[in-house]
Amino acid sequence: MISLFQRNWYTEVRRSEKKLLKAKTSYVDTHREAVAHLLVDVHSFIIKEALWEEQRSLEPISARNYIVSPLIGSEAYFSSGPSLKEVGTFLKDPLAVALFSETVKGFIQAETFLLSERGYGSEDEYTNKWSKFYRGSCRYYSNLDRVTENWYEHVGESKRTGNLFVRFKTQSLFELGEGQYLLTGNLSDSFHEVSVSLRLDGSIVKSADGVILRSPDIICREATSFLTNLVSINLRGIPKKELASILGKGQGCVHMIDLVSDCAQILETLLLGNNTIIC
């Protein structure tokens, strides 16, 4: 087995001074190294500062640090989609869009520990809001009648100081010989832990398995059964929406779908001979 490529992501959200939150997503792969930074108001999640750093690239770097003005003044929340698209135009780099998107997701996850700042009167109010908002979106929120553990029983607390949320992700590609490959992906964050393993003949899935080691409820682990639906699927260039459908949509696990999608992106780089990761 020969290692061909790997990439690693690290997202961190922390309390800062003067009622601010700071977050970053650091990224390192075989060819590139970069960081997306955001500073937001703890109450409104309005972005006060946005910075893109590039430490290492296959292309010549004219400037290593950019103030990302399209993001400043926008909300680091579900409404950030249009601003994130502008980042792609502004920096001409799809990796930047992916890293800033991961950073925004970090703020959304960190809200669990910001109840008073975000206007929630109790843990129950926060939990009820998300149960309605996310209903039908994943295995957990599609089967609330079967859930045996509520969100804060899983999290264990509603207040944190200093570090609020962390997420590690990694994806690796190995050559097994004669056009055979192994793709692996792992995610571990403050609330979840997911792993997937895909054996490929070229870009066609021959076998797929995975495990959810840590999740809000045991019901989430049932979503791994959808991985077998990937067998015989060509992963090269597959749209994420199609992957979501294959992996169960609202009965699947959004984190497992994200991880398989992250793995599939590697094929666009290595097997097509393109050295720019498409995110």
PDB file of C-alpha atoms in Angstrom:
ATOM      1  CA  MET A   1       0.000   0.000   0.000  1.00  0.00           C
ATOM      2  CA  ILE A   2       1.458   3.340  -1.104  1.00  0.00           C
ATOM      3  CA  SER A   3       0.330   6.656   0.354  1.00  0.00           C
ATOM      4  CA  LEU A   4      -0.455   9.132  -2.456  1.00  0.00           C
ATOM      5  CA  PHE A   5      -2.097  12.111  -0.783  1.00  0.00           C
ATOM      6  CA  GLN A   6      -3.508  13.357   2.508  1.00  0.00           C
ATOM      7  CA  ARG A   7      -5.122  16.509   3.779  1.00  0.00           C
ATOM      8  CA  ASN A   8      -5.954  17.743   7.255  1.00  0.00           C
ATOM      9  CA  TRP A   9      -8.335  20.395   8.588  1.00  0.00           C
ATOM     10  CA  TYR A  10      -8.527  21.908  12.057  1.00  0.00           C
ATOM     11  CA  THR A  11     -11.285  24.317  13.140  1.00  0.00           C
ATOM     12  CA  GLU A  12     -11.221  26.120  16.470  1.00  0.00           C
ATOM     13  CA  VAL A  13     -13.661  28.629  18.018  1.00  0.00           C
ATOM     14  CA  ARG A  14     -12.630  30.592  21.109  1.00  0.00           C
ATOM     15  CA  ARG A  15     -13.913  33.440  23.224  1.00  0.00           C
ATOM     16  CA  SER A  16     -11.919  36.604  22.721  1.00  0.00           C
ATOM     17  CA  GLU A  17     -11.876  39.972  24.501  1.00  0.00           C
ATOM     18  CA  LYS A  18     -14.564  42.665  24.304  1.00  0.00           C
ATOM     19  CA  LYS A  19     -17.500  40.332  23.626  1.00  0.00           C
ATOM     20  CA  LEU A  20     -15.953  38.829  20.531  1.00  0.00           C
ATOM     21  CA  LEU A  21     -15.372  35.311  19.248  1.00  0.00           C
ATOM     22  CA  LYS A  22     -12.384  34.330  17.157  1.00  0.00           C
ATOM     23  CA  ALA A  23     -12.162  31.254  14.980  1.00  0.00           C
ATOM     24  CA  LYS A  24      -9.894  29.743  12.394  1.00  0.00           C
ATOM     25  CA  THR A  25      -9.709  26.754  10.100  1.00  0.00           C
ATOM     26  CA  SER A  26      -6.165  25.581   9.409  1.00  0.00           C
ATOM     27  CA  TYR A  27      -5.542  23.360   6.399  1.00  0.00           C
ATOM     28  CA  VAL A  28      -2.504  21.298   5.414  1.00  0.00           C
ATOM     29  CA  ASP A  29      -2.228  18.877   2.499  1.00  0.00           C
ATOM     30  CA  THR A  30       0.581  17.386   0.444  1.00  0.00           C
ATOM     31  CA  HIS A  31       0.755  20.527  -1.715  1.00  0.00           C
ATOM     32  CA  ARG A  32      -0.809  23.412   0.206  1.00  0.00           C
ATOM     33  CA  GLU A  33      -1.029  25.096   3.608  1.00  0.00           C
ATOM     34  CA  ALA A  34      -3.490  27.861   4.468  1.00  0.00           C
ATOM     35  CA  VAL A  35      -5.614  29.365   7.255  1.00  0.00           C
ATOM     36  CA  ALA A  36      -8.979  31.176   7.282  1.00  0.00           C
ATOM     37  CA  HIS A  37      -9.515  33.547  10.255  1.00  0.00           C
ATOM     38  CA  LEU A  38     -12.756  35.181  11.413  1.00  0.00           C
ATOM     39  CA  LEU A  39     -13.542  37.557  14.313  1.00  0.00           C
ATOM     40  CA  VAL A  40     -17.249  38.004  15.135  1.00  0.00           C
ATOM     41  CA  ASP A  41     -19.504  39.742  17.642  1.00  0.00           C
ATOM     42  CA  VAL A  42     -20.599  37.204  20.246  1.00  0.00           C
ATOM     43  CA  HIS A  43     -24.221  38.432  20.232  1.00  0.00           C
ATOM     44  CA  SER A  44     -24.932  39.025  16.542  1.00  0.00           C
ATOM     45  CA  PHE A  45     -22.275  36.785  14.908  1.00  0.00           C
ATOM     46  CA  ILE A  46     -21.554  39.734  12.582  1.00  0.00           C
ATOM     47  CA  ILE A  47     -18.064  39.386  11.104  1.00  0.00           C
ATOM     48  CA  LYS A  48     -15.689  42.132  12.223  1.00  0.00           C
ATOM     49  CA  GLU A  49     -12.491  40.808  10.665  1.00  0.00           C
ATOM     50  CA  ALA A  50     -11.719  38.208   7.999  1.00  0.00           C
ATOM     51  CA  LEU A  51      -8.198  37.170   7.030  1.00  0.00           C
ATOM     52  CA  TRP A  52      -6.852  34.604   4.557  1.00  0.00           C
ATOM     53  CA  GLU A  53      -3.306  33.296   4.977  1.00  0.00           C
ATOM     54  CA  GLU A  54      -1.405  31.171   2.454  1.00  0.00           C
ATOM     55  CA  GLN A  55       1.802  29.596   3.725  1.00  0.00           C
ATOM     56  CA  ARG A  56       2.523  27.036   0.987  1.00  0.00           C
ATOM     57  CA  SER A  57       1.235  26.515  -2.552  1.00  0.00           C
ATOM     58  CA  LEU A  58       2.141  24.922  -5.862  1.00  0.00           C
ATOM     59  CA  GLU A  59       1.535  28.300  -7.491  1.00  0.00           C
ATOM     60  CA  PRO A  60       3.725  31.379  -6.920  1.00  0.00           C
ATOM     61  CA  ILE A  61       2.274  33.423  -4.049  1.00  0.00           C
ATOM     62  CA  SER A  62       2.188  37.170  -4.706  1.00  0.00           C
ATOM     63  CA  ALA A  63       0.848  37.954  -1.231  1.00  0.00           C
ATOM     64  CA  ARG A  64       0.550  35.676   1.763  1.00  0.00           C
ATOM     65  CA  ASN A  65      -2.118  37.594   3.716  1.00  0.00           C
ATOM     66  CA  TYR A  66      -5.412  39.019   2.440  1.00  0.00           C
ATOM     67  CA  ILE A  67      -8.123  40.963   4.240  1.00  0.00           C
ATOM     68  CA  VAL A  68     -11.289  39.338   2.882  1.00  0.00           C
ATOM     69  CA  SER A  69     -13.586  42.356   2.626  1.00  0.00           C
ATOM     70  CA  PRO A  70     -16.644  40.544   1.127  1.00  0.00           C
ATOM     71  CA  LEU A  71     -17.154  38.773   4.462  1.00  0.00           C
ATOM     72  CA  ILE A  72     -16.871  41.797   6.742  1.00  0.00           C
ATOM     73  CA  GLY A  73     -20.296  42.918   7.972  1.00  0.00           C
ATOM     74  CA  SER A  74     -22.038  39.657   7.052  1.00  0.00           C
ATOM     75  CA  GLU A  75     -23.391  37.149   9.555  1.00  0.00           C
ATOM     76  CA  ALA A  76     -21.330  34.026  10.305  1.00  0.00           C
ATOM     77  CA  TYR A  77     -24.420  31.831  10.283  1.00  0.00           C
ATOM     78  CA  PHE A  78     -26.731  30.031   7.864  1.00  0.00           C
ATOM     79  CA  SER A  79     -27.239  33.253   5.897  1.00  0.00           C
ATOM     80  CA  SER A  80     -23.550  33.456   4.935  1.00  0.00           C
ATOM     81  CA  GLY A  81     -23.881  31.564   1.625  1.00  0.00           C
ATOM     82  CA  PRO A  82     -23.884  34.598  -0.713  1.00  0.00           C
ATOM     83  CA  SER A  83     -20.903  36.167   1.071  1.00  0.00           C
ATOM     84  CA  LEU A  84     -18.969  32.910   0.898  1.00  0.00           C
ATOM     85  CA  LYS A  85     -19.584  32.737  -2.855  1.00  0.00           C
ATOM     86  CA  GLU A  86     -18.123  36.228  -3.144  1.00  0.00           C
ATOM     87  CA  VAL A  87     -14.962  34.948  -1.435  1.00  0.00           C
ATOM     88  CA  GLY A  88     -14.412  32.583  -4.341  1.00  0.00           C
ATOM     89  CA  THR A  89     -14.515  35.489  -6.779  1.00  0.00           C
ATOM     90  CA  PHE A  90     -12.464  37.768  -4.549  1.00  0.00           C
ATOM     91  CA  LEU A  91      -9.612  35.310  -3.901  1.00  0.00           C
ATOM     92  CA  LYS A  92     -10.080  33.148  -7.016  1.00  0.00           C
ATOM     93  CA  ASP A  93      -9.543  30.099  -4.834  1.00  0.00           C
ATOM     94  CA  PRO A  94     -12.191  27.417  -4.070  1.00  0.00           C
ATOM     95  CA  LEU A  95     -10.122  26.227  -1.115  1.00  0.00           C
ATOM     96  CA  ALA A  96     -10.669  29.606   0.583  1.00  0.00           C
ATOM     97  CA  VAL A  97     -14.432  29.184   0.241  1.00  0.00           C
ATOM     98  CA  ALA A  98     -14.220  25.732   1.846  1.00  0.00           C
ATOM     99  CA  LEU A  99     -12.103  26.932   4.772  1.00  0.00           C
ATOM    100  CA  PHE A 100     -14.226  29.986   5.546  1.00  0.00           C
ATOM    101  CA  SER A 101     -17.323  27.786   5.283  1.00  0.00           C
ATOM    102  CA  GLU A 102     -15.846  25.373   7.833  1.00  0.00           C
ATOM    103  CA  THR A 103     -15.106  28.328  10.111  1.00  0.00           C
ATOM    104  CA  VAL A 104     -18.703  29.561   9.889  1.00  0.00           C
ATOM    105  CA  LYS A 105     -19.899  26.042  10.727  1.00  0.00           C
ATOM    106  CA  GLY A 106     -17.704  26.261  13.816  1.00  0.00           C
ATOM    107  CA  PHE A 107     -19.597  29.326  15.076  1.00  0.00           C
ATOM    108  CA  ILE A 108     -22.923  27.575  14.502  1.00  0.00           C
ATOM    109  CA  GLN A 109     -21.732  24.595  16.568  1.00  0.00           C
ATOM    110  CA  ALA A 110     -20.285  26.857  19.282  1.00  0.00           C
ATOM    111  CA  GLU A 111     -23.693  28.494  19.785  1.00  0.00           C
ATOM    112  CA  THR A 112     -24.455  25.518  22.054  1.00  0.00           C
ATOM    113  CA  PHE A 113     -22.381  27.292  24.724  1.00  0.00           C
ATOM    114  CA  LEU A 114     -23.592  30.859  24.064  1.00  0.00           C
ATOM    115  CA  LEU A 115     -27.205  30.676  25.198  1.00  0.00           C
ATOM    116  CA  SER A 116     -27.510  34.010  26.990  1.00  0.00           C
ATOM    117  CA  GLU A 117     -25.425  35.895  24.433  1.00  0.00           C
ATOM    118  CA  ARG A 118     -27.582  34.554  21.591  1.00  0.00           C
ATOM    119  CA  GLY A 119     -30.861  35.329  23.350  1.00  0.00           C
ATOM    120  CA  TYR A 120     -31.905  31.899  24.614  1.00  0.00           C
ATOM    121  CA  GLY A 121     -33.541  31.727  28.027  1.00  0.00           C
ATOM    122  CA  SER A 122     -32.696  28.080  28.737  1.00  0.00           C
ATOM    123  CA  GLU A 123     -31.249  24.855  27.404  1.00  0.00           C
ATOM    124  CA  ASP A 124     -34.781  23.665  26.646  1.00  0.00           C
ATOM    125  CA  GLU A 125     -35.501  26.759  24.529  1.00  0.00           C
ATOM    126  CA  TYR A 126     -32.342  26.183  22.490  1.00  0.00           C
ATOM    127  CA  THR A 127     -33.028  22.456  22.102  1.00  0.00           C
ATOM    128  CA  ASN A 128     -36.653  23.043  21.046  1.00  0.00           C
ATOM    129  CA  LYS A 129     -35.623  25.642  18.467  1.00  0.00           C
ATOM    130  CA  TRP A 130     -33.120  23.281  16.858  1.00  0.00           C
ATOM    131  CA  SER A 131     -35.520  20.342  16.971  1.00  0.00           C
ATOM    132  CA  LYS A 132     -37.959  22.369  14.850  1.00  0.00           C
ATOM    133  CA  PHE A 133     -35.317  23.941  12.592  1.00  0.00           C
ATOM    134  CA  TYR A 134     -33.475  20.690  11.848  1.00  0.00           C
ATOM    135  CA  ARG A 135     -36.499  18.367  11.782  1.00  0.00           C
ATOM    136  CA  GLY A 136     -36.034  15.811   9.013  1.00  0.00           C
ATOM    137  CA  SER A 137     -32.454  16.872   8.237  1.00  0.00           C
ATOM    138  CA  CYS A 138     -30.557  13.846   9.583  1.00  0.00           C
ATOM    139  CA  ARG A 139     -31.009  10.515  11.336  1.00  0.00           C
ATOM    140  CA  TYR A 140     -31.247  12.185  14.757  1.00  0.00           C
ATOM    141  CA  TYR A 141     -33.710  14.930  13.822  1.00  0.00           C
ATOM    142  CA  SER A 142     -35.800  12.619  11.644  1.00  0.00           C
ATOM    143  CA  ASN A 143     -36.408  10.210  14.533  1.00  0.00           C
ATOM    144  CA  LEU A 144     -36.877  12.417  17.589  1.00  0.00           C
ATOM    145  CA  ASP A 145     -39.566  10.034  18.869  1.00  0.00           C
ATOM    146  CA  ARG A 146     -36.894   7.336  19.177  1.00  0.00           C
ATOM    147  CA  VAL A 147     -34.097   9.470  20.628  1.00  0.00           C
ATOM    148  CA  THR A 148     -33.130   8.419  24.153  1.00  0.00           C
ATOM    149  CA  GLU A 149     -30.688  11.219  25.006  1.00  0.00           C
ATOM    150  CA  ASN A 150     -31.262  14.946  24.549  1.00  0.00           C
ATOM    151  CA  TRP A 151     -28.635  17.342  23.194  1.00  0.00           C
ATOM    152  CA  TYR A 152     -27.317  18.652  26.503  1.00  0.00           C
ATOM    153  CA  GLU A 153     -27.203  15.193  28.027  1.00  0.00           C
ATOM    154  CA  HIS A 154     -24.817  14.342  25.191  1.00  0.00           C
ATOM    155  CA  VAL A 155     -22.835  17.604  25.405  1.00  0.00           C
ATOM    156  CA  GLY A 156     -22.723  17.543  29.196  1.00  0.00           C
ATOM    157  CA  GLU A 157     -22.878  21.320  29.758  1.00  0.00           C
ATOM    158  CA  SER A 158     -24.216  24.560  28.328  1.00  0.00           C
ATOM    159  CA  LYS A 159     -21.390  26.867  29.406  1.00  0.00           C
ATOM    160  CA  ARG A 160     -17.764  26.862  28.364  1.00  0.00           C
ATOM    161  CA  THR A 161     -15.050  29.435  28.784  1.00  0.00           C
ATOM    162  CA  GLY A 162     -12.070  29.869  26.512  1.00  0.00           C
ATOM    163  CA  ASN A 163     -12.247  27.144  23.862  1.00  0.00           C
ATOM    164  CA  LEU A 164     -15.826  26.529  22.657  1.00  0.00           C
ATOM    165  CA  PHE A 165     -15.555  24.110  19.746  1.00  0.00           C
ATOM    166  CA  VAL A 166     -12.917  22.119  17.857  1.00  0.00           C
ATOM    167  CA  ARG A 167     -13.115  19.903  14.782  1.00  0.00           C
ATOM    168  CA  PHE A 168     -10.438  17.735  13.159  1.00  0.00           C
ATOM    169  CA  LYS A 169     -10.905  16.213   9.700  1.00  0.00           C
ATOM    170  CA  THR A 170      -8.504  14.169   7.614  1.00  0.00           C
ATOM    171  CA  GLN A 171      -8.742  12.384   4.264  1.00  0.00           C
ATOM    172  CA  SER A 172      -6.128  10.085   2.726  1.00  0.00           C
ATOM    173  CA  LEU A 173      -5.652   8.266  -0.594  1.00  0.00           C
ATOM    174  CA  PHE A 174      -3.604   5.073  -0.896  1.00  0.00           C
ATOM    175  CA  GLU A 175      -2.679   3.024  -3.961  1.00  0.00           C
ATOM    176  CA  LEU A 176      -3.204  -0.712  -3.504  1.00  0.00           C
ATOM    177  CA  GLY A 177      -1.825  -1.708  -6.909  1.00  0.00           C
ATOM    178  CA  GLU A 178      -3.164  -2.274 -10.452  1.00  0.00           C
ATOM    179  CA  GLY A 179      -5.587   0.659 -10.411  1.00  0.00           C
ATOM    180  CA  GLN A 180      -6.912  -0.184  -6.959  1.00  0.00           C
ATOM    181  CA  TYR A 181      -7.184   2.536  -4.318  1.00  0.00           C
ATOM    182  CA  LEU A 182      -8.208   3.071  -0.714  1.00  0.00           C
ATOM    183  CA  LEU A 183      -9.824   6.325   0.425  1.00  0.00           C
ATOM    184  CA  THR A 184     -10.178   6.976   4.147  1.00  0.00           C
ATOM    185  CA  GLY A 185     -11.762   9.835   6.038  1.00  0.00           C
ATOM    186  CA  ASN A 186     -12.001  10.709   9.716  1.00  0.00           C
ATOM    187  CA  LEU A 187     -13.844  13.445  11.600  1.00  0.00           C
ATOM    188  CA  SER A 188     -13.593  14.167  15.309  1.00  0.00           C
ATOM    189  CA  ASP A 189     -15.058  17.230  16.983  1.00  0.00           C
ATOM    190  CA  SER A 190     -16.562  18.378  20.263  1.00  0.00           C
ATOM    191  CA  PHE A 191     -19.772  16.442  19.574  1.00  0.00           C
ATOM    192  CA  HIS A 192     -19.102  13.746  16.939  1.00  0.00           C
ATOM    193  CA  GLU A 193     -16.613  11.137  15.746  1.00  0.00           C
ATOM    194  CA  VAL A 194     -16.998   9.497  12.318  1.00  0.00           C
ATOM    195  CA  SER A 195     -14.765   7.320  10.100  1.00  0.00           C
ATOM    196  CA  VAL A 196     -15.239   5.989   6.554  1.00  0.00           C
ATOM    197  CA  SER A 197     -13.207   3.630   4.357  1.00  0.00           C
ATOM    198  CA  LEU A 198     -13.770   3.217   0.603  1.00  0.00           C
ATOM    199  CA  ARG A 199     -12.027   0.679  -1.664  1.00  0.00           C
ATOM    200  CA  LEU A 200     -11.957   1.708  -5.308  1.00  0.00           C
ATOM    201  CA  ASP A 201     -11.301   0.209  -8.714  1.00  0.00           C
ATOM    202  CA  GLY A 202     -10.205   3.390 -10.457  1.00  0.00           C
ATOM    203  CA  SER A 203     -12.907   5.752  -9.237  1.00  0.00           C
ATOM    204  CA  ILE A 204     -15.609   3.044  -8.867  1.00  0.00           C
ATOM    205  CA  VAL A 205     -16.482   2.029  -5.302  1.00  0.00           C
ATOM    206  CA  LYS A 206     -15.948  -1.700  -4.706  1.00  0.00           C
ATOM    207  CA  SER A 207     -16.653  -1.687  -0.980  1.00  0.00           C
ATOM    208  CA  ALA A 208     -17.557   0.921   1.640  1.00  0.00           C
ATOM    209  CA  ASP A 209     -17.770   0.812   5.392  1.00  0.00           C
ATOM    210  CA  GLY A 210     -17.545   3.157   8.325  1.00  0.00           C
ATOM    211  CA  VAL A 211     -18.375   3.760  11.942  1.00  0.00           C
ATOM    212  CA  ILE A 212     -19.872   6.511  14.073  1.00  0.00           C
ATOM    213  CA  LEU A 213     -17.930   6.261  17.316  1.00  0.00           C
ATOM    214  CA  ARG A 214     -19.455   9.272  19.071  1.00  0.00           C
ATOM    215  CA  SER A 215     -22.803  10.947  18.365  1.00  0.00           C
ATOM    216  CA  PRO A 216     -25.706  12.751  20.069  1.00  0.00           C
ATOM    217  CA  ASP A 217     -27.663   9.484  20.297  1.00  0.00           C
ATOM    218  CA  ILE A 218     -27.158   5.824  19.460  1.00  0.00           C
ATOM    219  CA  ILE A 219     -29.779   6.194  16.724  1.00  0.00           C
ATOM    220  CA  CYS A 220     -27.255   8.205  14.680  1.00  0.00           C
ATOM    221  CA  ARG A 221     -25.135   5.077  14.246  1.00  0.00           C
ATOM    222  CA  GLU A 222     -27.828   3.452  12.125  1.00  0.00           C
ATOM    223  CA  ALA A 223     -26.840   5.864   9.311  1.00  0.00           C
ATOM    224  CA  THR A 224     -23.720   3.795   8.540  1.00  0.00           C
ATOM    225  CA  SER A 225     -25.952   1.216   6.825  1.00  0.00           C
ATOM    226  CA  PHE A 226     -26.314   3.607   3.851  1.00  0.00           C
ATOM    227  CA  LEU A 227     -22.610   3.335   3.032  1.00  0.00           C
ATOM    228  CA  THR A 228     -23.244   0.075   1.155  1.00  0.00           C
ATOM    229  CA  ASN A 229     -25.294   2.135  -1.343  1.00  0.00           C
ATOM    230  CA  LEU A 230     -21.989   3.527  -2.620  1.00  0.00           C
ATOM    231  CA  VAL A 231     -20.909   0.193  -4.101  1.00  0.00           C
ATOM    232  CA  SER A 232     -20.618   0.461  -7.924  1.00  0.00           C
ATOM    233  CA  ILE A 233     -20.904   4.275  -7.780  1.00  0.00           C
ATOM    234  CA  ASN A 234     -18.367   6.385  -9.708  1.00  0.00           C
ATOM    235  CA  LEU A 235     -17.117   8.954  -7.191  1.00  0.00           C
ATOM    236  CA  ARG A 236     -15.199  11.074  -9.687  1.00  0.00           C
ATOM    237  CA  GLY A 237     -16.942  14.436  -9.993  1.00  0.00           C
ATOM    238  CA  ILE A 238     -20.083  13.274  -8.189  1.00  0.00           C
ATOM    239  CA  PRO A 239     -22.192  16.236  -6.928  1.00  0.00           C
ATOM    240  CA  LYS A 240     -22.631  16.452  -3.173  1.00  0.00           C
ATOM    241  CA  LYS A 241     -26.426  16.488  -3.528  1.00  0.00           C
ATOM    242  CA  GLU A 242     -26.256  13.141  -5.310  1.00  0.00           C
ATOM    243  CA  LEU A 243     -24.041  11.743  -2.564  1.00  0.00           C
ATOM    244  CA  ALA A 244     -26.514  12.954   0.059  1.00  0.00           C
ATOM    245  CA  SER A 245     -29.316  11.113  -1.726  1.00  0.00           C
ATOM    246  CA  ILE A 246     -27.255   7.920  -1.949  1.00  0.00           C
ATOM    247  CA  LEU A 247     -26.364   8.158   1.737  1.00  0.00           C
ATOM    248  CA  GLY A 248     -29.928   8.502   3.008  1.00  0.00           C
ATOM    249  CA  LYS A 249     -30.697  12.230   2.872  1.00  0.00           C
ATOM    250  CA  GLY A 250     -32.648  13.062   6.040  1.00  0.00           C
ATOM    251  CA  GLN A 251     -32.277   9.511   7.346  1.00  0.00           C
ATOM    252  CA  GLY A 252     -28.500   9.629   6.955  1.00  0.00           C
ATOM    253  CA  CYS A 253     -25.750  11.438   8.844  1.00  0.00           C
ATOM    254  CA  VAL A 254     -24.776  14.884   7.540  1.00  0.00           C
ATOM    255  CA  HIS A 255     -21.253  14.490   8.922  1.00  0.00           C
ATOM    256  CA  MET A 256     -20.775  11.169   7.151  1.00  0.00           C
ATOM    257  CA  ILE A 257     -22.078  12.719   3.911  1.00  0.00           C
ATOM    258  CA  ASP A 258     -19.625  15.613   4.315  1.00  0.00           C
ATOM    259  CA  LEU A 259     -16.764  13.207   4.961  1.00  0.00           C
ATOM    260  CA  VAL A 260     -17.477  11.029   1.913  1.00  0.00           C
ATOM    261  CA  SER A 261     -17.753  14.185  -0.187  1.00  0.00           C
ATOM    262  CA  ASP A 262     -14.400  15.409   1.163  1.00  0.00           C
ATOM    263  CA  CYS A 263     -12.860  12.050   0.201  1.00  0.00           C
ATOM    264  CA  ALA A 264     -14.376  12.108  -3.283  1.00  0.00           C
ATOM    265  CA  GLN A 265     -12.843  15.531  -3.973  1.00  0.00           C
ATOM    266  CA  ILE A 266      -9.377  13.982  -3.777  1.00  0.00           C
ATOM    267  CA  LEU A 267     -10.087  11.970  -6.924  1.00  0.00           C
ATOM    268  CA  GLU A 268     -10.457  15.205  -8.887  1.00  0.00           C
ATOM    269  CA  THR A 269      -6.893  16.040  -7.909  1.00  0.00           C
ATOM    270  CA  LEU A 270      -4.889  12.839  -7.992  1.00  0.00           C
ATOM    271  CA  LEU A 271      -6.619  10.659 -10.568  1.00  0.00           C
ATOM    272  CA  LEU A 272      -7.185  13.520 -12.990  1.00  0.00           C
ATOM    273  CA  GLY A 273      -3.631  14.793 -12.597  1.00  0.00           C
ATOM    274  CA  ASN A 274      -4.811  18.198 -11.363  1.00  0.00           C
ATOM    275  CA  ASN A 275      -2.790  19.643  -8.501  1.00  0.00           C
ATOM    276  CA  THR A 276      -5.468  22.055  -7.302  1.00  0.00           C
ATOM    277  CA  ILE A 277      -7.911  20.643  -4.775  1.00  0.00           C
ATOM    278  CA  ILE A 278     -11.500  21.326  -5.806  1.00  0.00           C
ATOM    279  CA  CYS A 279     -13.642  21.956  -2.728  1.00  0.00           C
TER     280      CYS A 279
END
